[in-house]
Amino acid sequence: MLESAKEGLYANLWVIHARWYYISAILLLGFLANFDQTRESGQVLSPFVLVALFALGLFFNFLFYLEAKAIERKGLFTRVKVLAISQIATELVFLTGIMFAVAEFKTIVPVLFFIPIVESIVLFDRIGPTIVSFLSSFLINIVLIMGVFVFPEQRVDFWPLFLTNTAPITVVYIIIGFFASSLAHLLKGRGQALIAQTEEQATHVKDLEKLNNELKKKADELYAKDVELTLANQRLQTLEAAKSKFIAVTTHQLRTPLAAVKWTFDMVVKEQLGSLNAEQKEFLQKGYNSTQRIIAIVNDLLNVASFDKIEGEQMNFVPVKFLDLLNSVVFEFTNQSESKNIKLTVLKPSKELPLITLDPDKVRMVLENLIDNAIKYTPKNGTVTIIIDDAKINTVNPSIDVIVSDTGIGIGEEDQKKIFQKFYRAANAVQFEPDGTGLGLFIGRDIISKHHGAMWFVSEQGKGTKFYITLPVNQPKQ
Amino acid sequence: MAKKVLIVEDDEFLRSLTAKRLEKDGYEVAIAVDGESANGIAVENKPDLILLDLLLPGVDGFEVLKKLREDEVTKNTPVIVFSNLGQREDIEKAKGLGANDFLIKANFTLDDVIEKINTILK
């Protein structure tokens, strides 16, 4: 709304500005006409009158100018319409007066009425120019008719006058009026479209500013949260490290006296410090067994601490001869498997394997855990077979499969769903072998997934288990 | 001549227990109670085998082991590292520095220890 009112004011100012020029032009025309008049019929329009009219015109234009500026300063935009109307009205009166004074309808004066019509295109919309046009036509005709009676010297017959002058003039002005109106409408339309666009853009800008502020607020909130989380994370890491250290230190400290107790019990029970009767032996044996249990628990705790540390560690990838790694792990278990008379075999592919990029320490742990489990949970005289399968070595994403197969107690259906969970141990496993943290598979799967590989198994309770690992040959570039 | 075993162990009870047992089995025993004196005593006594604890006050077992392997007198003496540190890294490190074997005290009895010593010194 404000935009269109401002536009109206600027239109008025333009008209006022133009007027300075054209009233000077009219003054000049006046002098010329006068000169012409003097030559022909001796009638003189006093130059003083001309100058007086000019001065009056200047005066009125100045008043309009002051009014326009006042409106601009004080923002009294309701007065814009009034200003426009008074400008047009004043002009019409002036022009009528001049035409009357000159009293020569063959002069250029009627044409001067185009000026207010053009102005009305700028100052008003559709109907304005039509009205001004009609008025102009009307005023011209009035003067014409009055001239017949007032200036009898120029007397002519009415009807020829009407047909040859009034009618054409009226028709011409009506046509001009409609043309001017449609032009005004076009300009106004354009003007309004522009204003609407500007206002829309202003709304957009406001919306965007609001959005921007909200985003800033959210960004600040996020930053604060990030700082909070970083601090929390640091605290957590410190806590984890402290916990691990505590467990490690304590278990080491506990182990020393536990070893001493164990040895003492052992020596006494074996009658190395003197003979015992059956009862003494029995009780001391119980003491020894209890000590063993405590030692086992302490060992487990130590394992938990070390696994916790590993859980957060990064992988240290290097190219490795996988077969060498596997063989060294299998070697570690020769004693264990021999003591249970379990046949431990490795089946490797006929072709040499390429170097496999992996973290040797972590993968060693996984292999140790699987083979340890296989031997642990297989009763005496069973078999544990480790197979390296290179079927997928020549594919787009080359990988090897490692299968650890045993003839052990197997994993029950219910337990299969939970076997990879942290600390989970199947019931039949606990019964068969009390020792165990329930962490091996959990950590193992974590390590294998960090190698972008996969770990799964097939098992039947009472028959045996097959654990599968897929290891990609190459790791994606970091 | 009886074989001599050097025990490097800071815990008094374990040390005396081990020493008594070794003597009972016919070994001559020398002892060191900390890391600093261990190397000196080793050179002086020239044992046939060294039982080395890793967790020692001051100079730790790893340092002792390193120095043992650097010294002409002791560089070929069999060393059984004898500790309650059971982490993989520790075992690897000890083996890497030249230990012949690694035993976790709490997991073995003195009998097992004697058996090991007998095997090595046979």
Coordinates of C-alpha atoms in Angstrom, one line a residue:
Chain A
M1 CA 0.0 0.0 0.0
L2 CA 2.8 2.3 1.0
E3 CA 4.6 1.6 -2.3
S4 CA 1.7 2.6 -4.5
A5 CA 1.1 5.8 -2.5
K6 CA 4.8 6.6 -2.9
E7 CA 4.5 6.0 -6.6
G8 CA 1.6 8.4 -6.9
L9 CA 3.6 11.1 -5.1
Y10 CA 6.5 10.6 -7.4
A11 CA 4.1 10.9 -10.4
N12 CA 2.9 14.2 -9.1
L13 CA 6.4 15.4 -8.6
W14 CA 7.3 14.5 -12.1
V15 CA 4.3 16.5 -13.4
I16 CA 5.3 19.5 -11.4
H17 CA 8.8 19.2 -12.6
A18 CA 7.7 19.0 -16.3
R19 CA 5.4 21.9 -15.8
W20 CA 8.3 24.3 -15.2
Y21 CA 9.3 23.6 -18.8
Y22 CA 6.1 23.6 -20.6
I23 CA 4.7 26.8 -19.1
S24 CA 7.9 28.5 -20.3
A25 CA 7.2 26.9 -23.8
I26 CA 3.6 28.2 -23.7
L27 CA 4.9 31.7 -22.8
L28 CA 7.0 31.6 -25.9
L29 CA 4.2 30.3 -28.0
G30 CA 2.1 33.1 -26.6
F31 CA 4.6 35.7 -27.7
L32 CA 4.7 34.1 -31.1
A33 CA 1.0 34.0 -31.5
N34 CA 0.8 37.6 -30.4
F35 CA 3.3 38.6 -33.0
D36 CA 1.3 36.7 -35.6
Q37 CA -2.0 38.3 -34.4
T38 CA -0.6 41.8 -34.5
R39 CA 0.5 41.4 -38.1
E40 CA -2.9 40.1 -39.3
S41 CA -5.7 41.7 -37.5
G42 CA -4.2 44.2 -35.2
Q43 CA -5.5 42.6 -32.1
V44 CA -3.1 42.5 -29.4
L45 CA -2.9 40.3 -26.4
S46 CA -1.0 42.4 -24.1
P47 CA 2.5 41.0 -23.3
F48 CA 1.9 42.0 -19.7
V49 CA -1.1 39.7 -19.6
L50 CA 1.1 36.9 -20.9
V51 CA 3.8 37.5 -18.4
A52 CA 1.3 37.8 -15.6
L53 CA -0.3 34.5 -16.6
F54 CA 3.2 33.0 -16.7
A55 CA 4.0 34.3 -13.2
L56 CA 0.7 33.0 -11.9
G57 CA 1.5 29.6 -13.4
L58 CA 4.9 29.6 -11.8
F59 CA 3.3 30.5 -8.5
F60 CA 0.8 27.7 -8.6
N61 CA 3.4 25.2 -9.6
F62 CA 5.5 26.3 -6.7
L63 CA 2.5 25.8 -4.3
F64 CA 2.1 22.3 -5.8
Y65 CA 5.7 21.6 -5.2
L66 CA 5.6 22.7 -1.6
E67 CA 2.5 20.5 -1.0
A68 CA 4.2 17.5 -2.6
K69 CA 7.3 17.9 -0.4
A70 CA 5.1 18.3 2.7
I71 CA 3.4 15.1 1.9
E72 CA 6.7 13.4 1.4
R73 CA 8.1 14.7 4.7
K74 CA 5.1 14.1 6.8
G75 CA 3.9 10.9 5.1
L76 CA 0.4 12.3 4.5
F77 CA -0.2 10.0 1.6
T78 CA -4.0 10.6 1.6
R79 CA -3.4 14.0 0.2
V80 CA -1.7 12.7 -3.0
K81 CA -5.0 12.2 -4.8
V82 CA -6.2 15.7 -3.8
L83 CA -2.9 17.2 -5.1
A84 CA -3.3 15.4 -8.4
I85 CA -6.9 16.5 -8.9
S86 CA -6.0 20.1 -8.0
Q87 CA -3.1 20.1 -10.5
I88 CA -5.3 18.9 -13.4
A89 CA -8.2 21.2 -12.4
T90 CA -5.9 24.3 -12.2
E91 CA -4.5 23.5 -15.6
L92 CA -7.8 23.0 -17.2
V93 CA -8.9 26.4 -15.8
F94 CA -5.8 28.1 -17.0
L95 CA -6.0 26.6 -20.5
T96 CA -9.7 27.5 -20.8
G97 CA -8.8 31.1 -19.7
I98 CA -6.0 31.3 -22.3
M99 CA -8.1 29.9 -25.0
F100 CA -10.8 32.4 -24.1
A101 CA -8.4 35.3 -24.0
V102 CA -6.8 34.4 -27.3
A103 CA -10.3 33.9 -28.7
E104 CA -9.0 32.2 -31.8
F105 CA -10.0 28.6 -32.0
K106 CA -7.9 28.0 -35.0
T107 CA -4.8 28.5 -32.9
I108 CA -2.8 25.8 -31.3
V109 CA -4.5 26.3 -27.9
P110 CA -7.0 23.4 -28.1
V111 CA -4.1 21.1 -28.7
L112 CA -2.6 22.3 -25.4
F113 CA -5.4 20.3 -23.7
F114 CA -3.3 17.2 -24.5
I115 CA -1.0 18.2 -21.7
P116 CA -3.5 17.6 -18.9
I117 CA -4.7 14.4 -20.6
V118 CA -1.1 13.1 -20.7
E119 CA -0.6 14.1 -17.1
S120 CA -3.8 12.3 -16.1
I121 CA -2.4 9.1 -17.6
V122 CA 0.4 9.3 -15.1
L123 CA -1.5 10.6 -12.2
F124 CA -4.7 8.6 -12.4
D125 CA -5.7 5.1 -13.5
R126 CA -8.4 4.0 -16.0
I127 CA -11.2 6.4 -15.7
G128 CA -9.1 9.6 -15.0
P129 CA -7.8 10.3 -18.5
T130 CA -11.3 9.7 -19.9
I131 CA -12.8 12.2 -17.6
V132 CA -10.1 14.8 -18.3
S133 CA -10.6 14.2 -22.0
F134 CA -14.3 14.7 -21.8
L135 CA -13.8 17.8 -19.7
S136 CA -11.3 19.2 -22.2
S137 CA -13.6 18.6 -25.1
F138 CA -16.4 20.2 -23.1
L139 CA -14.4 23.3 -22.2
I140 CA -13.2 23.8 -25.8
N141 CA -16.7 23.6 -27.1
I142 CA -17.9 26.1 -24.4
V143 CA -15.3 28.6 -25.4
L144 CA -16.2 28.0 -29.0
I145 CA -19.8 28.6 -28.5
M146 CA -19.3 31.5 -26.1
G147 CA -16.9 33.0 -28.6
V148 CA -19.8 33.2 -31.1
F149 CA -21.7 35.4 -28.7
V150 CA -18.9 37.3 -27.0
F151 CA -16.9 38.1 -30.0
P152 CA -19.5 39.1 -32.6
E153 CA -16.8 40.2 -34.9
Q154 CA -16.0 36.6 -35.5
R155 CA -19.5 35.6 -35.7
V156 CA -20.3 32.7 -37.8
D157 CA -23.4 30.6 -38.1
F158 CA -24.0 28.1 -35.3
W159 CA -24.8 24.9 -37.2
P160 CA -21.9 25.0 -39.6
L161 CA -19.7 25.8 -36.6
F162 CA -21.1 22.8 -34.8
L163 CA -20.6 20.4 -37.6
T164 CA -17.2 21.5 -38.7
N165 CA -15.6 22.3 -35.4
T166 CA -17.5 21.1 -32.3
A167 CA -18.4 17.6 -33.5
P168 CA -14.9 16.7 -34.8
I169 CA -13.2 18.2 -31.8
T170 CA -15.5 16.3 -29.5
V171 CA -15.1 13.0 -31.4
V172 CA -11.3 13.4 -31.5
Y173 CA -11.1 14.1 -27.8
I174 CA -13.3 11.2 -27.0
I175 CA -11.0 8.9 -29.0
I176 CA -8.0 10.4 -27.4
G177 CA -9.6 9.9 -24.0
F178 CA -10.2 6.2 -24.5
F179 CA -6.7 5.7 -25.9
A180 CA -5.2 7.6 -22.9
S181 CA -7.2 5.6 -20.5
S182 CA -6.1 2.3 -21.8
L183 CA -2.5 3.6 -21.8
A184 CA -3.0 4.6 -18.2
H185 CA -4.4 1.2 -17.4
L186 CA -1.4 -0.5 -19.0
L187 CA 1.1 1.7 -17.1
K188 CA -0.8 1.3 -13.9
G189 CA -0.9 -2.5 -14.4
R190 CA 2.8 -2.6 -14.9
G191 CA 3.4 -0.3 -12.0
Q192 CA 1.2 -2.4 -9.7
A193 CA 2.9 -5.6 -10.9
L194 CA 6.3 -4.1 -10.0
I195 CA 5.0 -3.0 -6.6
A196 CA 3.5 -6.4 -5.9
Q197 CA 6.8 -8.0 -6.9
T198 CA 8.7 -5.7 -4.6
E199 CA 6.4 -6.3 -1.7
E200 CA 6.5 -10.1 -2.3
Q201 CA 10.3 -9.9 -2.3
A202 CA 10.2 -7.9 0.8
T203 CA 8.1 -10.6 2.5
H204 CA 10.5 -13.2 1.2
V205 CA 13.4 -11.4 2.6
K206 CA 11.7 -11.1 5.9
D207 CA 10.9 -14.9 5.9
L208 CA 14.5 -15.7 4.9
E209 CA 15.8 -13.5 7.7
K210 CA 13.5 -15.3 10.2
L211 CA 14.7 -18.6 8.8
N212 CA 18.3 -17.5 9.0
N213 CA 17.9 -16.5 12.6
E214 CA 16.3 -19.8 13.5
L215 CA 19.1 -21.6 11.8
K216 CA 21.7 -19.6 13.7
K217 CA 19.9 -20.5 16.9
K218 CA 19.9 -24.1 16.0
A219 CA 23.5 -24.0 14.9
D220 CA 24.4 -22.5 18.3
E221 CA 22.4 -25.2 20.1
L222 CA 24.2 -27.9 18.0
Y223 CA 27.6 -26.4 18.8
A224 CA 26.8 -26.3 22.5
K225 CA 25.6 -29.9 22.3
D226 CA 28.8 -30.9 20.4
V227 CA 31.0 -29.3 23.1
E228 CA 28.9 -31.1 25.7
L229 CA 29.3 -34.4 23.9
T230 CA 33.0 -34.0 23.4
L231 CA 33.5 -33.3 27.1
A232 CA 31.3 -36.3 28.0
N233 CA 33.2 -38.5 25.6
Q234 CA 36.5 -37.4 27.0
R235 CA 35.3 -38.2 30.5
L236 CA 34.1 -41.5 29.3
Q237 CA 37.5 -42.3 27.7
T238 CA 39.3 -41.3 30.9
L239 CA 36.9 -43.5 32.9
E240 CA 37.4 -46.4 30.6
A241 CA 41.2 -46.1 30.8
A242 CA 41.1 -45.8 34.5
K243 CA 38.8 -48.9 34.8
S244 CA 41.1 -50.9 32.6
K245 CA 44.2 -49.9 34.5
F246 CA 42.5 -50.6 37.8
I247 CA 41.5 -54.1 36.7
A248 CA 44.9 -54.8 35.3
V249 CA 46.8 -53.6 38.3
T250 CA 44.6 -55.3 40.8
T251 CA 44.7 -58.6 39.1
H252 CA 48.4 -58.6 38.9
Q253 CA 48.6 -57.7 42.5
L254 CA 46.1 -60.4 43.4
R255 CA 48.0 -63.0 41.4
T256 CA 51.2 -62.9 43.4
P257 CA 49.8 -63.9 46.8
L258 CA 47.4 -66.3 45.0
A259 CA 50.4 -68.1 43.5
A260 CA 52.0 -68.3 46.9
V261 CA 48.8 -69.8 48.4
K262 CA 48.5 -72.2 45.6
W263 CA 52.0 -73.4 45.9
T264 CA 51.7 -73.8 49.6
F265 CA 48.6 -75.9 49.3
D266 CA 50.2 -77.9 46.5
M267 CA 53.3 -78.7 48.6
V268 CA 51.3 -79.7 51.6
V269 CA 48.7 -81.8 49.7
K270 CA 51.5 -83.6 48.0
E271 CA 52.9 -84.4 51.4
Q272 CA 56.2 -82.7 50.7
L273 CA 56.0 -81.0 54.1
G274 CA 55.1 -84.2 56.0
S275 CA 52.6 -86.9 55.8
L276 CA 48.8 -86.3 56.1
N277 CA 45.9 -88.4 57.1
A278 CA 43.1 -88.9 54.7
E279 CA 40.9 -86.3 56.3
Q280 CA 43.6 -83.7 56.3
K281 CA 44.4 -84.4 52.7
E282 CA 40.7 -84.1 51.7
F283 CA 40.2 -80.7 53.3
L284 CA 43.5 -79.3 52.0
Q285 CA 42.6 -80.5 48.6
K286 CA 39.4 -78.5 48.8
G287 CA 41.5 -75.5 49.8
Y288 CA 43.7 -76.0 46.8
N289 CA 40.7 -76.3 44.5
S290 CA 39.2 -73.1 45.8
T291 CA 42.4 -71.3 45.2
Q292 CA 42.3 -72.5 41.7
R293 CA 38.9 -71.1 41.2
I294 CA 39.9 -67.7 42.5
I295 CA 42.9 -67.7 40.2
A296 CA 40.6 -68.6 37.3
I297 CA 38.3 -65.7 38.1
V298 CA 41.2 -63.3 38.3
N299 CA 42.4 -64.5 34.9
D300 CA 39.0 -63.9 33.5
L301 CA 38.9 -60.4 34.9
L302 CA 42.2 -59.7 33.3
N303 CA 40.9 -60.9 30.0
V304 CA 37.9 -58.7 30.3
A305 CA 40.1 -55.7 30.9
S306 CA 42.3 -56.4 28.0
F307 CA 39.3 -57.1 25.7
D308 CA 37.7 -53.8 26.7
K309 CA 40.9 -52.0 25.7
I310 CA 40.9 -53.8 22.3
E311 CA 37.2 -53.0 21.6
G312 CA 38.0 -49.3 21.0
E313 CA 41.2 -49.8 19.1
Q314 CA 41.9 -48.9 15.5
M315 CA 42.9 -51.6 13.0
N316 CA 46.5 -51.6 12.0
F317 CA 46.4 -53.0 8.4
V318 CA 49.5 -54.6 6.9
P319 CA 49.9 -57.1 4.0
V320 CA 50.4 -60.5 5.6
K321 CA 51.1 -64.1 4.6
F322 CA 48.0 -65.5 6.0
L323 CA 49.1 -69.1 6.0
D324 CA 52.1 -68.3 8.2
L325 CA 49.9 -66.5 10.6
L326 CA 47.5 -69.4 10.8
N327 CA 50.2 -72.0 11.2
S328 CA 51.8 -70.1 14.1
V329 CA 48.4 -70.0 15.8
V330 CA 47.8 -73.7 15.3
F331 CA 51.2 -74.4 16.7
E332 CA 50.2 -72.7 20.0
F333 CA 47.5 -75.3 20.4
T334 CA 49.5 -78.5 19.7
N335 CA 49.9 -79.2 23.5
Q336 CA 46.3 -78.5 24.3
S337 CA 44.9 -80.6 21.5
E338 CA 47.4 -83.5 22.2
S339 CA 46.4 -83.6 25.8
K340 CA 42.8 -84.3 24.8
N341 CA 43.9 -86.5 21.9
I342 CA 42.1 -84.2 19.4
K343 CA 43.3 -84.4 15.8
L344 CA 44.1 -80.8 14.7
T345 CA 44.6 -80.4 10.9
V346 CA 44.9 -77.5 8.5
L347 CA 43.7 -77.8 4.9
K348 CA 45.1 -75.2 2.6
P349 CA 44.5 -74.5 -1.1
S350 CA 46.9 -75.8 -3.7
K351 CA 47.6 -72.3 -5.1
E352 CA 49.6 -69.9 -3.0
L353 CA 47.5 -67.2 -1.5
P354 CA 48.2 -63.5 -2.2
L355 CA 49.2 -61.2 0.6
I356 CA 46.1 -60.3 2.6
T357 CA 45.8 -56.9 4.2
L358 CA 44.8 -57.3 7.8
D359 CA 45.7 -56.4 11.4
P360 CA 47.8 -59.4 12.3
D361 CA 47.5 -59.1 16.1
K362 CA 43.7 -58.7 16.0
V363 CA 43.2 -61.5 13.5
R364 CA 45.5 -63.7 15.5
M365 CA 43.2 -63.2 18.5
V366 CA 40.2 -64.2 16.4
L367 CA 41.8 -67.3 15.1
E368 CA 43.1 -68.2 18.6
N369 CA 39.6 -67.8 20.0
L370 CA 37.9 -69.9 17.4
I371 CA 40.5 -72.7 17.6
D372 CA 40.6 -72.5 21.4
N373 CA 36.8 -72.8 21.4
A374 CA 36.9 -75.7 19.0
I375 CA 39.3 -77.7 21.1
K376 CA 37.8 -76.6 24.4
Y377 CA 34.3 -77.7 23.5
T378 CA 35.2 -80.9 21.8
P379 CA 35.4 -84.0 23.9
K380 CA 38.4 -86.3 23.9
N381 CA 39.3 -88.0 20.6
G382 CA 37.4 -85.6 18.5
T383 CA 38.7 -83.6 15.5
V384 CA 39.3 -80.0 14.7
T385 CA 39.9 -79.0 11.1
I386 CA 40.8 -75.6 9.7
I387 CA 40.1 -75.0 6.1
I388 CA 41.3 -72.1 3.9
D389 CA 39.0 -71.6 0.9
D390 CA 40.2 -69.4 -1.9
A391 CA 37.2 -69.8 -4.2
K392 CA 36.5 -66.1 -4.2
I393 CA 40.1 -65.1 -4.8
N394 CA 39.6 -64.1 -8.5
T395 CA 36.4 -62.1 -8.1
V396 CA 35.8 -58.4 -8.3
N397 CA 36.2 -58.2 -4.5
P398 CA 38.6 -60.9 -3.8
S399 CA 38.4 -62.6 -0.4
I400 CA 39.3 -65.8 1.5
D401 CA 37.1 -68.0 3.7
V402 CA 38.5 -69.6 6.8
I403 CA 36.4 -72.4 8.3
V404 CA 37.1 -73.8 11.8
S405 CA 35.2 -77.1 12.0
D406 CA 34.9 -79.3 15.1
T407 CA 33.1 -82.5 16.3
G408 CA 32.2 -80.9 19.6
I409 CA 29.1 -80.2 21.7
G410 CA 27.6 -77.8 19.2
I411 CA 25.4 -74.7 19.8
G412 CA 21.7 -75.2 20.6
E413 CA 19.1 -73.4 18.5
E414 CA 18.1 -70.9 21.3
D415 CA 21.7 -70.1 22.1
Q416 CA 22.5 -69.6 18.4
K417 CA 20.6 -66.3 18.3
K418 CA 22.6 -64.9 21.3
I419 CA 26.0 -66.5 20.9
F420 CA 27.7 -63.3 19.6
Q421 CA 26.4 -61.3 22.5
K422 CA 28.9 -59.8 25.0
F423 CA 29.5 -62.2 28.0
Y424 CA 27.0 -64.7 26.6
R425 CA 27.9 -68.4 27.2
A426 CA 25.6 -71.2 26.1
A427 CA 24.4 -73.4 28.9
N428 CA 25.9 -76.6 27.5
A429 CA 29.2 -74.8 27.1
V430 CA 29.3 -73.7 30.7
Q431 CA 28.5 -77.2 31.8
F432 CA 31.2 -78.7 29.6
E433 CA 33.9 -76.2 30.4
P434 CA 33.4 -73.9 33.4
D435 CA 36.2 -71.6 32.2
G436 CA 35.2 -68.8 29.8
T437 CA 34.4 -65.1 29.6
G438 CA 31.8 -65.2 26.9
L439 CA 33.7 -62.4 25.1
G440 CA 35.6 -64.2 22.4
L441 CA 32.9 -64.3 19.7
F442 CA 31.7 -60.8 20.6
I443 CA 35.2 -59.3 20.1
G444 CA 35.9 -61.6 17.2
R445 CA 32.9 -60.5 15.2
D446 CA 33.8 -56.8 16.0
I447 CA 37.3 -57.3 14.7
I448 CA 36.2 -59.1 11.5
S449 CA 33.6 -56.4 10.8
K450 CA 36.3 -53.8 11.1
H451 CA 38.1 -55.7 8.5
H452 CA 35.0 -55.4 6.3
G453 CA 34.6 -59.1 6.4
A454 CA 31.9 -61.4 7.9
M455 CA 31.7 -64.1 10.6
W456 CA 29.0 -66.7 10.9
F457 CA 28.5 -70.3 11.8
V458 CA 26.5 -73.5 11.3
S459 CA 26.0 -75.8 14.2
E460 CA 24.0 -78.7 15.5
Q461 CA 23.9 -79.5 19.2
G462 CA 25.6 -82.7 20.0
K463 CA 27.2 -83.0 16.5
G464 CA 29.6 -80.2 16.0
T465 CA 30.1 -76.6 14.8
K466 CA 31.6 -74.9 11.8
F467 CA 32.6 -71.3 12.2
Y468 CA 33.2 -69.3 9.0
I469 CA 35.2 -66.1 8.5
T470 CA 35.4 -64.1 5.3
L471 CA 38.3 -61.8 5.0
P472 CA 38.7 -59.4 2.0
V473 CA 42.2 -59.5 0.4
N474 CA 42.3 -55.7 0.3
Q475 CA 41.0 -53.0 2.6
P476 CA 39.3 -49.9 1.2
K477 CA 41.6 -46.8 1.1
Q478 CA 41.2 -44.7 4.2
Chain B
M1 CA 78.5 -80.8 40.7
A2 CA 75.1 -79.4 41.5
K3 CA 73.5 -77.0 39.1
K4 CA 73.1 -73.5 40.2
V5 CA 69.9 -71.6 39.8
L6 CA 69.5 -67.8 40.3
I7 CA 66.2 -66.6 41.6
V8 CA 65.3 -63.0 40.9
E9 CA 62.1 -62.3 42.8
D10 CA 61.0 -59.4 45.0
D11 CA 58.2 -61.2 47.0
E12 CA 59.8 -62.7 50.1
F13 CA 57.4 -65.6 50.6
L14 CA 57.5 -66.8 47.0
R15 CA 61.2 -66.4 46.9
S16 CA 61.9 -68.5 50.0
L17 CA 59.3 -71.1 48.9
T18 CA 61.0 -71.5 45.5
A19 CA 64.5 -71.5 47.0
K20 CA 63.5 -74.2 49.6
R21 CA 62.0 -76.4 46.9
L22 CA 65.0 -76.0 44.6
E23 CA 67.4 -77.0 47.3
K24 CA 65.2 -80.0 48.2
D25 CA 65.6 -81.1 44.6
G26 CA 69.3 -80.8 44.8
Y27 CA 70.0 -77.4 43.2
E28 CA 72.3 -74.7 44.4
V29 CA 70.4 -71.5 44.8
A30 CA 71.5 -67.9 44.5
I31 CA 69.1 -65.0 45.0
A32 CA 68.6 -61.4 43.9
V33 CA 65.8 -59.3 45.4
D34 CA 65.6 -56.5 42.8
G35 CA 66.5 -55.6 39.3
E36 CA 69.5 -53.4 40.1
S37 CA 71.5 -56.1 41.8
A38 CA 70.3 -58.9 39.6
N39 CA 72.8 -58.5 36.8
G40 CA 75.7 -58.1 39.2
I41 CA 74.8 -61.2 41.1
A42 CA 74.3 -63.1 37.9
V43 CA 77.8 -62.3 36.6
E44 CA 79.3 -63.0 40.0
N45 CA 77.6 -66.4 40.6
K46 CA 77.4 -67.6 37.0
P47 CA 74.2 -69.7 37.4
D48 CA 73.2 -72.5 35.0
L49 CA 69.7 -71.1 34.8
I50 CA 68.0 -67.9 35.9
L51 CA 64.4 -67.6 37.1
L52 CA 63.5 -64.0 36.4
D53 CA 60.4 -62.2 37.7
L54 CA 59.3 -59.3 35.6
L55 CA 57.6 -57.1 38.1
L56 CA 60.5 -55.8 40.1
P57 CA 61.0 -52.6 42.0
G58 CA 63.2 -50.0 40.3
V59 CA 64.8 -51.7 37.3
D60 CA 62.1 -54.1 35.8
G61 CA 62.6 -57.6 34.6
F62 CA 62.7 -56.6 30.9
E63 CA 65.7 -54.4 31.6
V64 CA 67.5 -57.2 33.5
L65 CA 66.8 -59.6 30.7
K66 CA 68.2 -57.2 28.1
K67 CA 71.4 -56.6 30.1
L68 CA 71.8 -60.4 30.7
R69 CA 71.8 -61.0 27.0
E70 CA 74.2 -58.1 26.4
D71 CA 76.8 -59.4 29.0
E72 CA 79.3 -62.0 27.8
V73 CA 79.0 -64.1 30.9
T74 CA 75.3 -64.4 31.0
K75 CA 74.3 -64.1 27.4
N76 CA 73.7 -67.8 26.8
T77 CA 72.4 -68.6 30.3
P78 CA 68.9 -70.0 29.9
V79 CA 66.3 -67.7 31.4
I80 CA 62.8 -68.6 32.5
V81 CA 60.7 -65.5 32.9
F82 CA 58.5 -66.2 35.8
S83 CA 55.8 -63.6 36.3
N84 CA 52.2 -62.7 36.9
L85 CA 52.1 -60.5 33.9
G86 CA 50.2 -62.6 31.5
Q87 CA 49.4 -60.2 28.6
R88 CA 50.3 -61.3 25.1
E89 CA 52.5 -58.2 24.6
D90 CA 54.5 -59.1 27.7
I91 CA 55.1 -62.7 26.6
E92 CA 56.1 -61.6 23.2
K93 CA 58.4 -58.9 24.5
A94 CA 60.1 -61.3 26.9
K95 CA 60.5 -63.9 24.2
G96 CA 61.8 -61.2 21.9
L97 CA 64.4 -60.1 24.4
G98 CA 65.7 -63.6 24.6
A99 CA 63.8 -65.4 27.3
N100 CA 63.7 -69.2 26.9
D101 CA 60.3 -69.7 28.5
F102 CA 57.5 -67.7 30.1
L103 CA 55.5 -69.0 33.1
I104 CA 52.6 -67.4 34.9
K105 CA 53.1 -68.0 38.6
A106 CA 49.5 -68.3 39.5
N107 CA 48.8 -70.8 36.7
F108 CA 51.5 -73.3 37.5
T109 CA 52.6 -75.2 40.6
L110 CA 56.2 -75.4 41.9
D111 CA 56.2 -78.9 40.6
D112 CA 55.7 -77.7 37.0
V113 CA 58.4 -75.1 37.5
I114 CA 60.9 -77.8 38.7
E115 CA 59.9 -80.0 35.8
K116 CA 60.7 -77.2 33.4
I117 CA 64.0 -76.5 35.0
N118 CA 64.9 -80.1 34.9
T119 CA 64.1 -80.3 31.2
I120 CA 66.2 -77.3 30.3
L121 CA 69.2 -78.3 32.4
K122 CA 69.2 -81.9 31.3

